[in-house]
Short mmCIF file of C-alpha atoms in Angstrom, two decimals:
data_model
loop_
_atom_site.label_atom_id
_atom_site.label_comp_id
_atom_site.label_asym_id
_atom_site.label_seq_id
_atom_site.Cartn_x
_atom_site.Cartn_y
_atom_site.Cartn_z
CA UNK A 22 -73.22 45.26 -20.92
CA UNK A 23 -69.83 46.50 -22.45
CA UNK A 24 -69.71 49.05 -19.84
CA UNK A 25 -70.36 46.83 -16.98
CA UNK A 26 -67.90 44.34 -18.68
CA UNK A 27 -65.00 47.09 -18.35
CA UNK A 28 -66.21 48.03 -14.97
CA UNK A 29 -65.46 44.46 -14.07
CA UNK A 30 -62.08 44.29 -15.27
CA UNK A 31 -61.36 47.64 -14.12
CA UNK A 32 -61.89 46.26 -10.46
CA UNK A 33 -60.54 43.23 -10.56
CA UNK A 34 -56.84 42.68 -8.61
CA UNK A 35 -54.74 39.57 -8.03
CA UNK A 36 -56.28 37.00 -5.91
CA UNK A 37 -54.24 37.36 -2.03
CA UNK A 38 -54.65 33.83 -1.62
CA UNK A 39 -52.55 31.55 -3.88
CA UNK A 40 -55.11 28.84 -3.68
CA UNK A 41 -58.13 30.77 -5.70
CA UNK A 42 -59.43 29.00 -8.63
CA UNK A 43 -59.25 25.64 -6.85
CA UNK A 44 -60.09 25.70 -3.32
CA UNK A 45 -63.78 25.63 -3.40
CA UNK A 46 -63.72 27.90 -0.13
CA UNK A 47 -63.79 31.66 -1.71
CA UNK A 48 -64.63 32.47 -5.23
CA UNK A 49 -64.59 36.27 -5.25
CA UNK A 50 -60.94 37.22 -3.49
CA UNK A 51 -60.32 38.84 -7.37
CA UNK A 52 -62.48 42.03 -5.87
CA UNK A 53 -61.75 43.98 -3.45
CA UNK A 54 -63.45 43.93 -0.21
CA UNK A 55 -66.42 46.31 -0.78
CA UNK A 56 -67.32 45.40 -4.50
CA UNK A 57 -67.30 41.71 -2.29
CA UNK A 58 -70.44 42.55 -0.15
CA UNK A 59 -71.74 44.82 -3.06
CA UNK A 60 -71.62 41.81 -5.24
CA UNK A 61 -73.50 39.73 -2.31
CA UNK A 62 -75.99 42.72 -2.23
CA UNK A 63 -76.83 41.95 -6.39
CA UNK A 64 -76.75 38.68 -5.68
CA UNK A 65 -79.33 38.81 -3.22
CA UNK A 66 -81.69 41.44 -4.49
CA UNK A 67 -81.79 39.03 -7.54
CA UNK A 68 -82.45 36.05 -5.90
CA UNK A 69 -85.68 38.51 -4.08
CA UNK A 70 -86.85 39.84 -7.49
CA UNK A 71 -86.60 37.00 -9.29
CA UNK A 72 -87.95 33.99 -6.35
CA UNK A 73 -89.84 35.98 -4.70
CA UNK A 74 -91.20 39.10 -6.47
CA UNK A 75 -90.02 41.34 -3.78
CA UNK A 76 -88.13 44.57 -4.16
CA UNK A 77 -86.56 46.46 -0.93
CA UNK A 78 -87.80 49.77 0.09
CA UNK A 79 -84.27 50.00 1.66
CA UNK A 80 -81.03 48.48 2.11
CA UNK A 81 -79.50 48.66 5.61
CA UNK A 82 -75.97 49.04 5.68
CA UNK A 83 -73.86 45.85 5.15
CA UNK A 84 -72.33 44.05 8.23
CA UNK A 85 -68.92 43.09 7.86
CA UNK A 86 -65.44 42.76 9.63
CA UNK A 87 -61.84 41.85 8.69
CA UNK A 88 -61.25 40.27 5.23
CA UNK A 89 -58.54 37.81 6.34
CA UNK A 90 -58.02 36.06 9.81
CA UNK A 91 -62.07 36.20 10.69
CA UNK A 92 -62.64 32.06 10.10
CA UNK A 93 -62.77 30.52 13.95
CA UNK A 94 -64.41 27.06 12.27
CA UNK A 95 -63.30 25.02 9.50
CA UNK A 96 -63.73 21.23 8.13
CA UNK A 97 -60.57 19.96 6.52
CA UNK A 98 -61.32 16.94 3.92
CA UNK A 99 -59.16 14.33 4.61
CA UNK A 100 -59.25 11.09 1.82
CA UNK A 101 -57.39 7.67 1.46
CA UNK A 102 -55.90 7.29 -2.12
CA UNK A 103 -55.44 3.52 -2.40
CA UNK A 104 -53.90 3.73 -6.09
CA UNK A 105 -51.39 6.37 -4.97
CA UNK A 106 -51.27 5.04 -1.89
CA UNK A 107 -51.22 8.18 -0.13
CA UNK A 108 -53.27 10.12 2.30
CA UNK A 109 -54.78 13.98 0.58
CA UNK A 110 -55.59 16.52 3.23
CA UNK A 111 -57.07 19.64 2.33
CA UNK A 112 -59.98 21.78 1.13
CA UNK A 113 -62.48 21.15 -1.21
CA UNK A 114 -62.07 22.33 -4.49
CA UNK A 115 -64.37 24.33 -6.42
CA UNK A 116 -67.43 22.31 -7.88
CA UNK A 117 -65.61 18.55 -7.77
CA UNK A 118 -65.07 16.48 -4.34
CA UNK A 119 -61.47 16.28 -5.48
CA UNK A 120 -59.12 18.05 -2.51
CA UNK A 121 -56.46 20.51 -2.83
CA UNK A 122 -53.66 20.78 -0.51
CA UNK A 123 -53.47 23.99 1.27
CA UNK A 124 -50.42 24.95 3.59
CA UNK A 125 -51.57 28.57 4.32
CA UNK A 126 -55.30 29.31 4.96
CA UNK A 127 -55.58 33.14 5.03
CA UNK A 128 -59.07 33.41 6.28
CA UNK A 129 -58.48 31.44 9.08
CA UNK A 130 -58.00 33.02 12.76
CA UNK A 131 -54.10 33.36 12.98
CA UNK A 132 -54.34 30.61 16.14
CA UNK A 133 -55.74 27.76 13.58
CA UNK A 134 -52.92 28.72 10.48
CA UNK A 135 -50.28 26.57 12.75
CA UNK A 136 -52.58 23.90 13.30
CA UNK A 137 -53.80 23.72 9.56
CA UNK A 138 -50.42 23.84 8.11
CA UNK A 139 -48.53 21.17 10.26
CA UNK A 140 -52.02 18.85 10.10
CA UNK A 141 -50.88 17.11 6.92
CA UNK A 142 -47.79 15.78 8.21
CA UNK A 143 -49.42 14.49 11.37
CA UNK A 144 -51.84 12.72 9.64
CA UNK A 145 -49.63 10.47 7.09
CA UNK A 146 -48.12 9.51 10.07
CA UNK A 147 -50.95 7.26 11.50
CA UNK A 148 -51.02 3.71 10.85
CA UNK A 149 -54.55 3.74 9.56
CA UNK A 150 -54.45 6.51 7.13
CA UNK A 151 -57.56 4.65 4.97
CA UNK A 152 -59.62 5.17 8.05
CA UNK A 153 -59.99 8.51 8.63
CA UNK A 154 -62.53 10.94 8.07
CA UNK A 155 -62.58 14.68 7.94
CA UNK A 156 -60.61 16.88 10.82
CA UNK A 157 -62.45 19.77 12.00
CA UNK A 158 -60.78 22.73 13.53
CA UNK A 159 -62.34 25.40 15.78
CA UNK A 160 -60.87 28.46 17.60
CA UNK A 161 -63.16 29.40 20.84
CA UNK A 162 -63.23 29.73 24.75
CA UNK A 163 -60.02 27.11 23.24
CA UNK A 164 -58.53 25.88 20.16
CA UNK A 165 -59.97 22.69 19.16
CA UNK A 166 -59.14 19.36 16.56
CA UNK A 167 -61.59 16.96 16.06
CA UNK A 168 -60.92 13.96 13.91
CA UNK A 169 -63.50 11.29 12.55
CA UNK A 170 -62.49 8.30 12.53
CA UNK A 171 -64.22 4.61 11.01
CA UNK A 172 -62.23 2.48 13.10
CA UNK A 173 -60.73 2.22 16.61
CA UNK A 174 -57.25 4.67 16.77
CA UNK A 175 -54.09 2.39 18.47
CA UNK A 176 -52.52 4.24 21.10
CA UNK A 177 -49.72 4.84 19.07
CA UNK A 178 -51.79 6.71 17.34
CA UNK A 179 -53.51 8.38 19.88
CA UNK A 180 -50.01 9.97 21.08
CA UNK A 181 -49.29 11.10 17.69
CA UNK A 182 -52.63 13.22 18.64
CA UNK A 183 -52.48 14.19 21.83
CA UNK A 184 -48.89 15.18 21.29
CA UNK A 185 -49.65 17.42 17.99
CA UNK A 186 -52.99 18.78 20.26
CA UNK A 187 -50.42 19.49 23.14
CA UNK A 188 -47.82 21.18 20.92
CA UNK A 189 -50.28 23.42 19.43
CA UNK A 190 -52.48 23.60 23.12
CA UNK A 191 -55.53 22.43 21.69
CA UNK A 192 -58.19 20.02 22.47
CA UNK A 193 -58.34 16.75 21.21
CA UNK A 194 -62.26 15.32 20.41
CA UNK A 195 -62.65 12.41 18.40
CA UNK A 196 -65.63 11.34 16.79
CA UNK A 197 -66.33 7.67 16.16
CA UNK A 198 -70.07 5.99 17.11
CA UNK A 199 -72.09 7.99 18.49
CA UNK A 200 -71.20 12.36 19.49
CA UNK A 201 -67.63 13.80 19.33
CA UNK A 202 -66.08 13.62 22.64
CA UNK A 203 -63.06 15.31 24.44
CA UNK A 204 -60.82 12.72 25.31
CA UNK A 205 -59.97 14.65 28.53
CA UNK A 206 -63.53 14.28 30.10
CA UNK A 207 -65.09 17.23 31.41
CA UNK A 208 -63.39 19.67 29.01
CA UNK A 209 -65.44 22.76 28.38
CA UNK A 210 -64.95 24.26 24.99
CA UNK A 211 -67.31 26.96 23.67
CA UNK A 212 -67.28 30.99 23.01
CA UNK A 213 -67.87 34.46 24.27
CA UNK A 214 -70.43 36.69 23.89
CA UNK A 215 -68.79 39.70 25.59
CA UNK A 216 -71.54 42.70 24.76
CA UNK A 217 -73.87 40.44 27.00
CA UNK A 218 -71.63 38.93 28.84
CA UNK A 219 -72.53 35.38 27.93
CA UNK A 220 -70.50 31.68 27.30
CA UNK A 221 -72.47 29.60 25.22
CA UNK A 222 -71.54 25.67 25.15
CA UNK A 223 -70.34 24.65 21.75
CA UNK A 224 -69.32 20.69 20.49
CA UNK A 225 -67.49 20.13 17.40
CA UNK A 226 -70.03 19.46 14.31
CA UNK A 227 -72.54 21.85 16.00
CA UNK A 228 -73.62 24.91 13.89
CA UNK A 229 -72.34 27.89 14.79
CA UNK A 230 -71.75 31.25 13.25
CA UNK A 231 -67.91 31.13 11.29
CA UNK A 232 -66.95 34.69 11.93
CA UNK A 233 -67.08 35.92 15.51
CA UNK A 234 -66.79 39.77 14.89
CA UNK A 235 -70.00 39.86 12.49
CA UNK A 236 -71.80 37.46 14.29
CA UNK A 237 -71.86 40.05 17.27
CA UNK A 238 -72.75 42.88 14.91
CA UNK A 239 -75.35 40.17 13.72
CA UNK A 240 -76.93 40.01 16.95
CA UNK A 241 -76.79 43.62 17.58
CA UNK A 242 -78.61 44.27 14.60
CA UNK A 243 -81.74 41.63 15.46
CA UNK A 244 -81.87 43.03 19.11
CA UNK A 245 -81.93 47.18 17.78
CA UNK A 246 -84.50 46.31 14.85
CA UNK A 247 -86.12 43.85 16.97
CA UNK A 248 -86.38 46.11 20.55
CA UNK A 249 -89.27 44.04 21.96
CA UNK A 250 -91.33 45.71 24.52
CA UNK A 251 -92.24 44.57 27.66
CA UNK A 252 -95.97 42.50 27.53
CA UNK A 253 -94.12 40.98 23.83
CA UNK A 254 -93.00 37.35 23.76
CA UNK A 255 -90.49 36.24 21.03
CA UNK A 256 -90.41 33.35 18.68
CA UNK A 257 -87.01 32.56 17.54
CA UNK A 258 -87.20 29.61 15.07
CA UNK A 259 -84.26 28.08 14.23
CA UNK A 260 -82.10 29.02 17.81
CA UNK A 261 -79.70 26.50 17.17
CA UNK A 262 -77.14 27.40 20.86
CA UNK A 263 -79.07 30.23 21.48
CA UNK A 264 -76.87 32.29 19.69
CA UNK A 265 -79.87 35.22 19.25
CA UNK A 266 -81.87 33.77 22.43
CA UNK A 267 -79.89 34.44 24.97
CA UNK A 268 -78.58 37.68 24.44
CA UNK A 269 -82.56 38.56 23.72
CA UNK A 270 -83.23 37.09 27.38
CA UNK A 271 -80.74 38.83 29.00
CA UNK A 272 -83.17 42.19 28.60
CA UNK A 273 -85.56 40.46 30.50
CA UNK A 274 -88.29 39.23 27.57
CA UNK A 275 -89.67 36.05 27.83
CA UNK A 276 -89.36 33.98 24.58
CA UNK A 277 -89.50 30.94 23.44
CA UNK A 278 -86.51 29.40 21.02
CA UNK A 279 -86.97 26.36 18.40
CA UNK A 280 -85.06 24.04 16.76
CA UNK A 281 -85.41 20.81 14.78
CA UNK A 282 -82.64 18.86 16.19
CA UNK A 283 -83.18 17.37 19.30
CA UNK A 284 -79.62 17.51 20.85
CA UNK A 285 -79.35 21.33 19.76
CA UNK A 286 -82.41 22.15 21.95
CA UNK A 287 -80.59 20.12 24.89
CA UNK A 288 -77.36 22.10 24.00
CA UNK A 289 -79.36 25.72 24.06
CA UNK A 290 -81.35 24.94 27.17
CA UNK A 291 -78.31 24.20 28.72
CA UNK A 292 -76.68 27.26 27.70
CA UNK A 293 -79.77 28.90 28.85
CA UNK A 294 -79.73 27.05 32.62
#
């Protein structure tokens, strides 16, 4: 234990991101990137030996991309004070619902650090500060800002919005009763799958895969491990967009794809059609 302890400060550096230790979003910046995934590794062979009573024969090789600038989705928190009177935007911090500001996000794509540092200002700025939810921002086929809201937006306010969206060329959805919606109708927003040559159809608040690079590597792995041969059908439980579905179908298999949300299988069958 003493030697592991000294092992651990041996490898531990200053956190890159000034915001460690209270933003809830990464706890382990202190290491550096590989003892990060070997950590993860621990962490999970742990959770096997210990929950399930399984130990691997092997390990495959850990998927992974660039340590900063990988994040194309994130949910800002966004929270009326009514004794300070003042509007908190931020991130969650770590094990509270309490919000820390952040002005510089450095896991984000670069195309979403504009956007997440100037949406503060933009915000306080609305006349109904105490009605709005969280702001969700997503980097795709387009950038995207999405902002819940509990009560109808003015159309002083919806300028401020469509202006900051227009300044920063991103789509504006809004999400009051019922789905999120563009408020230009018709707007397509979604991502690339460029191995296979695929769009899939995306909608703010839908589940989707946070880092782009390792998701591909993700779905390269499932297809090589998988490699399905011809009289095989596949089961894919969970599909969600048809993230792993449609890149599957593209060899030719037949399959069928699940999912326990009824507007996700509408969203993958269209991305399937």
């Amino acid at each position: 234990r003493t030697n592991r302890a000294f092992k651990a400060i041996e490898l531990r550096r200053p956190a890159p991101c000034a915001h460690v230790g209270r933003c809830g979003g990464c706890s382990v910046q202190h290491l550096p990137h590989d003892e990060q995934l070997a950590l993860k590794q621990r962490m999970l062979a742990e959770q096997l030996s210990r929950v399930a009573g399984v130990e691997p024969d092997e390990w495959a090789a850990p998927l992974s991309g660039p340590e900063f600038g990988y994040r194309r989705r994130a949910r800002v928190a966004v929270r009326w004070d009514q004794k300070a009177k003042k509007l908190e935007v931020g991130l969650r911090a770590a094990g509270s619902q309490d919000i820390v500001a952040i002005g510089d996000c450095p896991v984000l794509v670069q195309p979403l650090q504009p956007i997440m540092s100037r949406l503060p200002e933009m915000l306080r700025r609305l006349s109904k500060p105490q009605a709005l939810g969280h702001v969700e921002l997503f980097a795709g086929s387009s950038l995207a800002v999405l902002l819940r809201h509990m009560a109808p937006l003015s159309e002083a306010d919806l300028t401020i919005l469509k202006d900051f969206c227009a300044f920063h060329e991103a789509q504006l959805w809004l999400h009051g009763e019922g789905e999120p919606q563009p408020v230009e109708p018709g707007q397509a927003l979604g991502f690339r799958l460029d191995a296979w040559d695929l769009e899939l159809a995306y909608r703010p608040g839908d589940f989707i895969q946070v880092n782009a690079g390792v998701n591909e590597a993700m779905i390269a792995q499932a297809l090589q491990w998988l490699a399905p041969r011809a009289e095989e059908r596949v089961l894919d439980l969970f599909c969600g967009l048809g993230n792993f579905a449609l890149p599957l179908a593209k060899s030719g298999r037949q399959e069928v794809a699940v999912a326990g949300v009824e507007t996700m299988v509408g969203r993958a069958a269209a991305n399937a059609v």
